[in-house]
Short mmCIF file of N, CA and C in Angstrom, two decimals:
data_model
loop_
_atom_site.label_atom_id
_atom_site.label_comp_id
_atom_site.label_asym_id
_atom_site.label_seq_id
_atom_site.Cartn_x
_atom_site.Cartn_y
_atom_site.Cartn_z
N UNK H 29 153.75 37.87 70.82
CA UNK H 29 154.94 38.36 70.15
C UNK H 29 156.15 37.82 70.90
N UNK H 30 156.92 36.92 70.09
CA UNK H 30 158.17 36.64 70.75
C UNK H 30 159.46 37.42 70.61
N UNK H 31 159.62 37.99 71.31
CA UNK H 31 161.25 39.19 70.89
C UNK H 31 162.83 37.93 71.37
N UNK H 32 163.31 37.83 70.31
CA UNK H 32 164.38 36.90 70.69
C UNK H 32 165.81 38.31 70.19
N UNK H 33 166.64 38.01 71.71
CA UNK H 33 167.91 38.86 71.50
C UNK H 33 167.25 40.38 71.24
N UNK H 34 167.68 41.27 71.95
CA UNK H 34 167.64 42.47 71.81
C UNK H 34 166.41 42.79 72.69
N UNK H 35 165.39 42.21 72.95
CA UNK H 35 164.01 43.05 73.58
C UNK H 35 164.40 43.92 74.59
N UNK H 36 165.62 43.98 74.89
CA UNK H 36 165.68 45.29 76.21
C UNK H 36 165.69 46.18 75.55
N UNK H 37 166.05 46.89 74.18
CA UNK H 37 165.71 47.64 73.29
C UNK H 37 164.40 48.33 72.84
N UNK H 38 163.40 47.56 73.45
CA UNK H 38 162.41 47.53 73.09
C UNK H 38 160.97 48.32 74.82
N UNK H 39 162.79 48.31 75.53
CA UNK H 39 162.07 48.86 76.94
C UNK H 39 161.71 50.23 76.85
N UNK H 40 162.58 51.25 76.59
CA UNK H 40 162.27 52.57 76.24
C UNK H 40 161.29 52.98 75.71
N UNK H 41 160.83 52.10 74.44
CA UNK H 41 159.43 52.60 73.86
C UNK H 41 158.78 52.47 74.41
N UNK H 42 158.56 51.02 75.21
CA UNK H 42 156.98 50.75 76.03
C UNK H 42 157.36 51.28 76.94
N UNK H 43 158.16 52.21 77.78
CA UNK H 43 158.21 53.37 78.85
C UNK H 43 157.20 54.24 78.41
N UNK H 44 157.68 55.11 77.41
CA UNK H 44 157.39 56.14 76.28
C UNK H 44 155.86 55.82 75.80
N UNK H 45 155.80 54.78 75.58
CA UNK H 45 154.17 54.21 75.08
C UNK H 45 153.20 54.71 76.56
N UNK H 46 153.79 54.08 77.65
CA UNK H 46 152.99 53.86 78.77
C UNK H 46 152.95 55.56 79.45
N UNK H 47 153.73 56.04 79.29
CA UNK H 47 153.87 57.48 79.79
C UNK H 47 152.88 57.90 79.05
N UNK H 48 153.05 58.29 77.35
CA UNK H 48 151.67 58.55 76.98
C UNK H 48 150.03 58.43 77.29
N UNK H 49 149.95 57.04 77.16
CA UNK H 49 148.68 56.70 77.90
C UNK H 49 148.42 56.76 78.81
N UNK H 50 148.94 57.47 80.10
CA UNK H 50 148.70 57.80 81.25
C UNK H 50 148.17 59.34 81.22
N UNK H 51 149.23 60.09 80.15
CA UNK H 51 148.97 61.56 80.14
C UNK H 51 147.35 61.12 79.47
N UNK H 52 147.24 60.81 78.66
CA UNK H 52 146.20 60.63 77.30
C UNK H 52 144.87 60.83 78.50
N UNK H 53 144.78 59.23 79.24
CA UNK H 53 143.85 59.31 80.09
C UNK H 53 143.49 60.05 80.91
N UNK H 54 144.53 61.10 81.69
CA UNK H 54 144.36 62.12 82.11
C UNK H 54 143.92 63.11 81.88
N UNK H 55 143.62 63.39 80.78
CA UNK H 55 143.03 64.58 79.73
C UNK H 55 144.37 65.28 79.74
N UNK H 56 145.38 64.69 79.50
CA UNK H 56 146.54 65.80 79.51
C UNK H 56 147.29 65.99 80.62
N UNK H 57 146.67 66.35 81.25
CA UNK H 57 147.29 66.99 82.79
C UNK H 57 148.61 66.19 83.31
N UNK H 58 149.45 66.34 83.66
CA UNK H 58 150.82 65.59 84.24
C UNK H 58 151.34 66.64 85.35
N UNK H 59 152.59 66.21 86.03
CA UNK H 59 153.37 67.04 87.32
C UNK H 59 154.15 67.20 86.36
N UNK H 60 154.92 68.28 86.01
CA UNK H 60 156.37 68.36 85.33
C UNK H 60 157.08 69.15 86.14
N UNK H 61 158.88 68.70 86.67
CA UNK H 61 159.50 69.52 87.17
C UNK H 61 160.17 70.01 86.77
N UNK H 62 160.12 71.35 86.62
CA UNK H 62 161.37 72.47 85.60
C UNK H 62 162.23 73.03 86.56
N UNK H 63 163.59 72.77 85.94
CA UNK H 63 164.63 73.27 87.07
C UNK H 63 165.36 73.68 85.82
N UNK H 64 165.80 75.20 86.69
CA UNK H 64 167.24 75.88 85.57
C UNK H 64 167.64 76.72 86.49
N UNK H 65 167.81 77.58 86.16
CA UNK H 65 168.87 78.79 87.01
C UNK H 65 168.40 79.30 88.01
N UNK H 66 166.71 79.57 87.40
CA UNK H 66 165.86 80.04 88.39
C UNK H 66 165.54 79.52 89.59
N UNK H 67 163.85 79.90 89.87
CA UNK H 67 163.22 79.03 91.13
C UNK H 67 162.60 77.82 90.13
N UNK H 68 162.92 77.05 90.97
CA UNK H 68 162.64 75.05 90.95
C UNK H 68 160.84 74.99 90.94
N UNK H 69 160.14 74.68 89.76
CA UNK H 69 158.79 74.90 89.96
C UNK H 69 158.37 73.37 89.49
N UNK H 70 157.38 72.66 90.59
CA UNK H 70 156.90 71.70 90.40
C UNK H 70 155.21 71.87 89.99
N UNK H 71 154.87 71.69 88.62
CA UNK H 71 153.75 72.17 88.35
C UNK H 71 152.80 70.95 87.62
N UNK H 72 151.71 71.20 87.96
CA UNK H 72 150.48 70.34 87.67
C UNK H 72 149.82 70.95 86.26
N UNK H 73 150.72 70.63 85.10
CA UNK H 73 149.73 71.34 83.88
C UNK H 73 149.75 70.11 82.41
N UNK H 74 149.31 70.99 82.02
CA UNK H 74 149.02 70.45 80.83
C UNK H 74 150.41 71.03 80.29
N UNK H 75 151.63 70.07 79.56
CA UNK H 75 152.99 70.68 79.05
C UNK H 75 152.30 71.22 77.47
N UNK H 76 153.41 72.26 76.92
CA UNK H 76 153.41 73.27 76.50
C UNK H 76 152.16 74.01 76.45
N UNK H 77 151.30 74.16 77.24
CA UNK H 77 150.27 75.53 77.25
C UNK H 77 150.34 76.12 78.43
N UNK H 78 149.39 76.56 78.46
CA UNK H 78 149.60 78.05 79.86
C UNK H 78 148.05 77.24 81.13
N UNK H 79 147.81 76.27 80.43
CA UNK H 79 147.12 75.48 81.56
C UNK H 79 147.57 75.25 82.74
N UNK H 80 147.23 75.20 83.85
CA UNK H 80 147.94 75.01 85.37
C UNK H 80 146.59 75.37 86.13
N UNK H 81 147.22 73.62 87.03
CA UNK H 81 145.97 73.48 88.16
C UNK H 81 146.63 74.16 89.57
N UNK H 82 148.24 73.56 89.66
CA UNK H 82 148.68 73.96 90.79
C UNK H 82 150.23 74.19 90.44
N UNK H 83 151.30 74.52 91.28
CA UNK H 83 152.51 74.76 91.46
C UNK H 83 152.96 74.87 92.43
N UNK H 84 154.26 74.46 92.61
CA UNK H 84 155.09 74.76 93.72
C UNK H 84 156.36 75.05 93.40
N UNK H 85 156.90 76.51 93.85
CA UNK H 85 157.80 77.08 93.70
C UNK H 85 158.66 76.96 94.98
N UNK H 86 159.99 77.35 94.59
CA UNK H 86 160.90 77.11 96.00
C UNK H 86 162.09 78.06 94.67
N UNK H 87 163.39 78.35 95.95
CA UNK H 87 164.58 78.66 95.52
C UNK H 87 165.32 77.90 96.04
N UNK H 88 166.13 76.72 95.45
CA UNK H 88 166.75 75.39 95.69
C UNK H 88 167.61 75.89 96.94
N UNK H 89 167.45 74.75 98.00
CA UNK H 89 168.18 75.34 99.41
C UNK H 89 167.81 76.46 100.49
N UNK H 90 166.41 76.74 99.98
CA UNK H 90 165.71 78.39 100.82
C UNK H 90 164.85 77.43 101.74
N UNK H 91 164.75 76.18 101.89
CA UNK H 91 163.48 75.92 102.77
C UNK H 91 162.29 75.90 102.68
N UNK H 92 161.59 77.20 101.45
CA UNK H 92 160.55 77.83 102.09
C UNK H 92 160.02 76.98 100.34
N UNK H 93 158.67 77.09 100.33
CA UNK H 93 158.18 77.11 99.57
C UNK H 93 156.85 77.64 99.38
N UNK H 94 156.63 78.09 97.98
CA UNK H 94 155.23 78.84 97.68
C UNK H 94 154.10 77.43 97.05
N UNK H 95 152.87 77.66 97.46
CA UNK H 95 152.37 76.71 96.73
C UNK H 95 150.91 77.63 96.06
N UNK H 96 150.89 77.47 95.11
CA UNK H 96 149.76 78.22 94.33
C UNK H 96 149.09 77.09 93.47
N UNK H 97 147.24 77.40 93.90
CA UNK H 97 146.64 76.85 93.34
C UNK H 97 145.64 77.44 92.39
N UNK H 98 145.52 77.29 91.22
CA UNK H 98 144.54 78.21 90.08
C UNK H 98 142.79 77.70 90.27
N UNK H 99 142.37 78.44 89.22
CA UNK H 99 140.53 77.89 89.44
C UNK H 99 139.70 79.23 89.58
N UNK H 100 139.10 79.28 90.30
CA UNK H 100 137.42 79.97 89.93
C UNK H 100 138.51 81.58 91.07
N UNK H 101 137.64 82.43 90.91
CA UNK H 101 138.05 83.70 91.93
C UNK H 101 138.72 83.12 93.53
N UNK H 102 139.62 83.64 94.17
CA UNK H 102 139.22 83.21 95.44
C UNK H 102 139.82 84.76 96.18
N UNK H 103 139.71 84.59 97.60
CA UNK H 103 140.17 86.04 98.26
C UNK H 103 141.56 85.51 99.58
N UNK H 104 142.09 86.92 99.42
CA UNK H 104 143.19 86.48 100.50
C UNK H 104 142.73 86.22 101.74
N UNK H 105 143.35 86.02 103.10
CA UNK H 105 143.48 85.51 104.39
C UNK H 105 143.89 84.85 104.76
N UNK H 106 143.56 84.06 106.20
CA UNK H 106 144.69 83.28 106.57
C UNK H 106 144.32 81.62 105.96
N UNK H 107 145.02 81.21 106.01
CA UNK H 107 144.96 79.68 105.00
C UNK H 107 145.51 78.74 105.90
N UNK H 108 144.86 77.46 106.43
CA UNK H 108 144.96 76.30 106.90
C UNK H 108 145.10 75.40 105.53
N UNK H 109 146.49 74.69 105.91
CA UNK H 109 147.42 74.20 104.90
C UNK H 109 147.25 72.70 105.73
N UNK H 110 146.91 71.44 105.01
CA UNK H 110 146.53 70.55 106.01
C UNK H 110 147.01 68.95 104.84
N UNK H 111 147.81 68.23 105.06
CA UNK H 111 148.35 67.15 104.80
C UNK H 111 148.24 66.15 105.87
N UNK H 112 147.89 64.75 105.82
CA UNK H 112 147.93 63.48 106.74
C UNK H 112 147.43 64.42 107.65
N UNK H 113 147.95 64.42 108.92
CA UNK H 113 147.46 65.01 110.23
C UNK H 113 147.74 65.85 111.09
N UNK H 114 148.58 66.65 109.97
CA UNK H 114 149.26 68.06 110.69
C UNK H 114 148.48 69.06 109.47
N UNK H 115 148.62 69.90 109.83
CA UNK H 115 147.85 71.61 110.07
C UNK H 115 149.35 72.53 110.14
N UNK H 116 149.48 73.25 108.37
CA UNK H 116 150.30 74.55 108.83
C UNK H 116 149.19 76.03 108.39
N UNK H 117 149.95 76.66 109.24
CA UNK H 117 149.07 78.11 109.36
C UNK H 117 149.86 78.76 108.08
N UNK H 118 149.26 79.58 107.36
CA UNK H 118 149.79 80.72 106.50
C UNK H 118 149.33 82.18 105.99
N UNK H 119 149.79 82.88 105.60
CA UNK H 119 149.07 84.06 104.94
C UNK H 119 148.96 84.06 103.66
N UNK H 120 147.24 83.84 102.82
CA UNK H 120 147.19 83.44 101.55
C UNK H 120 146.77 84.60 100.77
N UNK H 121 147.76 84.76 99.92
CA UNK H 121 147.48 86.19 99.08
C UNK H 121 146.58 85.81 97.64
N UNK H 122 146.56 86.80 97.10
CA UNK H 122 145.90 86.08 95.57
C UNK H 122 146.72 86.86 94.82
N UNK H 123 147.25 86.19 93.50
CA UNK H 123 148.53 86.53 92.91
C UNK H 123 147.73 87.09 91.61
N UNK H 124 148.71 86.89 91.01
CA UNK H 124 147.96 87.21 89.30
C UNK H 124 147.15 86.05 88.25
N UNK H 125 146.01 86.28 87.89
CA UNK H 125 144.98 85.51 87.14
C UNK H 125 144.51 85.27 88.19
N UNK H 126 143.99 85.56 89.35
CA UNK H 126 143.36 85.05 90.04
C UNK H 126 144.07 83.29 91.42
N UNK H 127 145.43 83.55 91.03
CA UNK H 127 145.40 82.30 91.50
C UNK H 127 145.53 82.54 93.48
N UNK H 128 145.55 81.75 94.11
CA UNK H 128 145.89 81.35 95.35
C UNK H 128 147.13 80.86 95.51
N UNK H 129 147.76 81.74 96.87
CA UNK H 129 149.39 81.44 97.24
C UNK H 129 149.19 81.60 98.14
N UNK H 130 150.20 80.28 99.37
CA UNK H 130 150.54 80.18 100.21
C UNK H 130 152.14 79.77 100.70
N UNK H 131 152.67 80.10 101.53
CA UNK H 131 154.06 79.77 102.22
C UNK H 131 153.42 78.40 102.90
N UNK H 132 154.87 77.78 102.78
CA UNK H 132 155.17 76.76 103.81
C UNK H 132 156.65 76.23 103.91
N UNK H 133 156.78 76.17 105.23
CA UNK H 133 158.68 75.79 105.66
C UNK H 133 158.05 74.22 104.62
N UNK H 134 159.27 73.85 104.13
CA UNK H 134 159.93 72.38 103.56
C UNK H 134 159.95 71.28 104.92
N UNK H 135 160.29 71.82 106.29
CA UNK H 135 160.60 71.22 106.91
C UNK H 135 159.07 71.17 108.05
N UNK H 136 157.95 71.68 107.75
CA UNK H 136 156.78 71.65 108.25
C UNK H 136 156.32 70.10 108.54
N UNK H 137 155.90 69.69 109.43
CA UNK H 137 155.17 68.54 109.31
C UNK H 137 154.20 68.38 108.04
N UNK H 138 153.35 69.04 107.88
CA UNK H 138 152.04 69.05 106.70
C UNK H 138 152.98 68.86 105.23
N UNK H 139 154.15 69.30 105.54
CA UNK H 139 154.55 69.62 104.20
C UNK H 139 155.08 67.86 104.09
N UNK H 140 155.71 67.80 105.02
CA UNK H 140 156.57 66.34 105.26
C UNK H 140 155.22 64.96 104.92
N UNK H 141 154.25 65.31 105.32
CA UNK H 141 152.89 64.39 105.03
C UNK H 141 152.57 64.84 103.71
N UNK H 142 152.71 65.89 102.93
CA UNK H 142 152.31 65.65 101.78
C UNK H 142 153.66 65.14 100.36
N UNK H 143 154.75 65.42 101.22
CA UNK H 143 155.36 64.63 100.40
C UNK H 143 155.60 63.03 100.15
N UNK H 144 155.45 62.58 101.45
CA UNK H 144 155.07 61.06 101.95
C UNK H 144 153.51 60.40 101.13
N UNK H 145 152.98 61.32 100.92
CA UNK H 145 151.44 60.74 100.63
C UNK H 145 151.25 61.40 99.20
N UNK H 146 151.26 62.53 99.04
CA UNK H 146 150.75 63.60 97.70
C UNK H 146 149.59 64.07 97.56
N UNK H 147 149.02 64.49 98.83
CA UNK H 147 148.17 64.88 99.29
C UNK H 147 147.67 66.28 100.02
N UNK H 148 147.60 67.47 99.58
CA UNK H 148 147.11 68.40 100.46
C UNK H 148 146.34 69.02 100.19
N UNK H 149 145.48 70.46 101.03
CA UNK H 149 144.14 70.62 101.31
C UNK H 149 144.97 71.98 101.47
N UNK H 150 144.37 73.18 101.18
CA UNK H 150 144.58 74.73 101.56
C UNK H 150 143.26 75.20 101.62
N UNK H 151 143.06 75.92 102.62
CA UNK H 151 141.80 76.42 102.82
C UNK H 151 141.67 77.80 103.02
N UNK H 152 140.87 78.55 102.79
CA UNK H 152 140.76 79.83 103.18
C UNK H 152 139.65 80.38 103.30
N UNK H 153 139.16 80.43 104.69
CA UNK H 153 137.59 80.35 104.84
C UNK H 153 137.27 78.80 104.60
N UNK H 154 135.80 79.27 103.74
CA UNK H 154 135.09 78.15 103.34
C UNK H 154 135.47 77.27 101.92
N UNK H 155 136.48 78.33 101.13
CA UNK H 155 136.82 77.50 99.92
C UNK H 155 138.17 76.76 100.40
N UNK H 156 138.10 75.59 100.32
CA UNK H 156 139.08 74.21 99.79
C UNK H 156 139.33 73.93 98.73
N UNK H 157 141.15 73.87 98.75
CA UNK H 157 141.63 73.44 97.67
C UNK H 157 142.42 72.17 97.39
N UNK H 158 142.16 71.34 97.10
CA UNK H 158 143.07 69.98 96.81
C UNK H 158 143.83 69.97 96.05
N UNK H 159 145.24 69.50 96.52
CA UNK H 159 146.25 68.98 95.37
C UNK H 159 146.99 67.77 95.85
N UNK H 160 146.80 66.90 94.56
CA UNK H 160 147.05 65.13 94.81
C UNK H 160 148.05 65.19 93.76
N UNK H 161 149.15 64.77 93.59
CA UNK H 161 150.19 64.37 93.28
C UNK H 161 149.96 62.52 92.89
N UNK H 162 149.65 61.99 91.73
CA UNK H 162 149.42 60.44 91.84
C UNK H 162 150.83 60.26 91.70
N UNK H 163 150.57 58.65 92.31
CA UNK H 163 151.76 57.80 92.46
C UNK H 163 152.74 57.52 91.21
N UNK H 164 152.97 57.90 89.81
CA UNK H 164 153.77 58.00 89.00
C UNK H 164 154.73 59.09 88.95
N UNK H 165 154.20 60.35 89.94
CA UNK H 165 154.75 61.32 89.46
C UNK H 165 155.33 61.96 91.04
N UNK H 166 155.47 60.66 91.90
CA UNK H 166 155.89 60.98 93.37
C UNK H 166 157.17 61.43 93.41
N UNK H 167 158.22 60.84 92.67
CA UNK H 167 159.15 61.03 92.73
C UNK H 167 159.43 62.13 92.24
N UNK H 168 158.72 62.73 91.49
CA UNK H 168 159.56 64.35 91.02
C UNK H 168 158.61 65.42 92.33
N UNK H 169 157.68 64.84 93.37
CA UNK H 169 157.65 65.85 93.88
C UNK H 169 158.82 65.76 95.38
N UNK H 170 159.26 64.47 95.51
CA UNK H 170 160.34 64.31 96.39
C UNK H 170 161.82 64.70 96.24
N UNK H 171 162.06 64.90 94.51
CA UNK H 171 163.51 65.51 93.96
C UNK H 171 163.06 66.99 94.36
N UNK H 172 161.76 67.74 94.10
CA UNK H 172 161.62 68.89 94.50
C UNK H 172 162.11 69.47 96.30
N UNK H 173 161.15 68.35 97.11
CA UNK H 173 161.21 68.79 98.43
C UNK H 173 163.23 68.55 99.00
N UNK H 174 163.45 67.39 98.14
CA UNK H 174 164.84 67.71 98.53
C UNK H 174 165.69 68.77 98.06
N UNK H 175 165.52 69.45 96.62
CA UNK H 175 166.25 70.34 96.14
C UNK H 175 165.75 71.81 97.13
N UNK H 176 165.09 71.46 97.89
CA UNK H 176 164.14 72.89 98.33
C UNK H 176 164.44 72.94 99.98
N UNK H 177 165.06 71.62 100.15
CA UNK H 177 165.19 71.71 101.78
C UNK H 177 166.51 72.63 101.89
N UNK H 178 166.71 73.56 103.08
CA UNK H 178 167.97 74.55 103.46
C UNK H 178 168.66 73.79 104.36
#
């Protein structure tokens, strides 16, 4: 196909095309970051349903952030929070539907390795939880960690 005059016109769709087929192949699943008045939530779901693998909540400028991961039952205690090669400690509660929540400073090393990479591990006990952030969707978890740093 030869596009003569105008094909930069033609960039937006194949954005739009390619965004699709990424969700498509994914079975859906994408990072979307919702910001409004509220708390700033960076979430791993499937957009418009009540699907969600993971989230991360913050109040823009508090530092702190919550990270909750969904899935099978799990129980509270203490939670080893583990990115690249730092280790943060936390107290992991279990929220509503069953999910898993943990704290972590913004300014944590582990936290700083998983924004660099998109990579982290929460543990509690013997159950492990992974959350990978792929490389298309790095940048909305780095607009997060900056809107979230105090």
């Amino acid at each position: 196909m030869r596009v003569v005059g105008g094909g930069w016109r033609m960039m937006p769709m194949v954005s739009a095309l390619a965004a699709l087929a990424l969700q498509a192949a994914s079975g859906g699943w994408t990072w979307s970051l919702y910001e409004g008045d509220g708390p700033l939530v960076l979430a791993n779901d499937i957009p418009d349903t009540a699907e969600l693998r993971a989230t991360l909540q913050c109040q823009p400028g508090s530092g702190a952030v919550t990270v909750s991961v969904y899935g099978s039952p799990v129980s509270a205690g203490f939670a080893r929070i583990t990115a690249g090669g730092a280790t943060a400690a936390s107290q992991a509660r279990v929220g509503r539907d069953g999910k898993l929540e943990a704290g972590i400073p913004v300014g944590h090393p582990a936290f700083s390795a998983f924004v660099a990479d998109g990579r982290m591990t929460i543990a509690v006990g013997d159950d492990v939880r992974s959350i990978t952030v792929e490389r298309p969707h790095m940048a909305k978890l780095r607009r997060f960690a900056d809107r979230c740093a105090g």
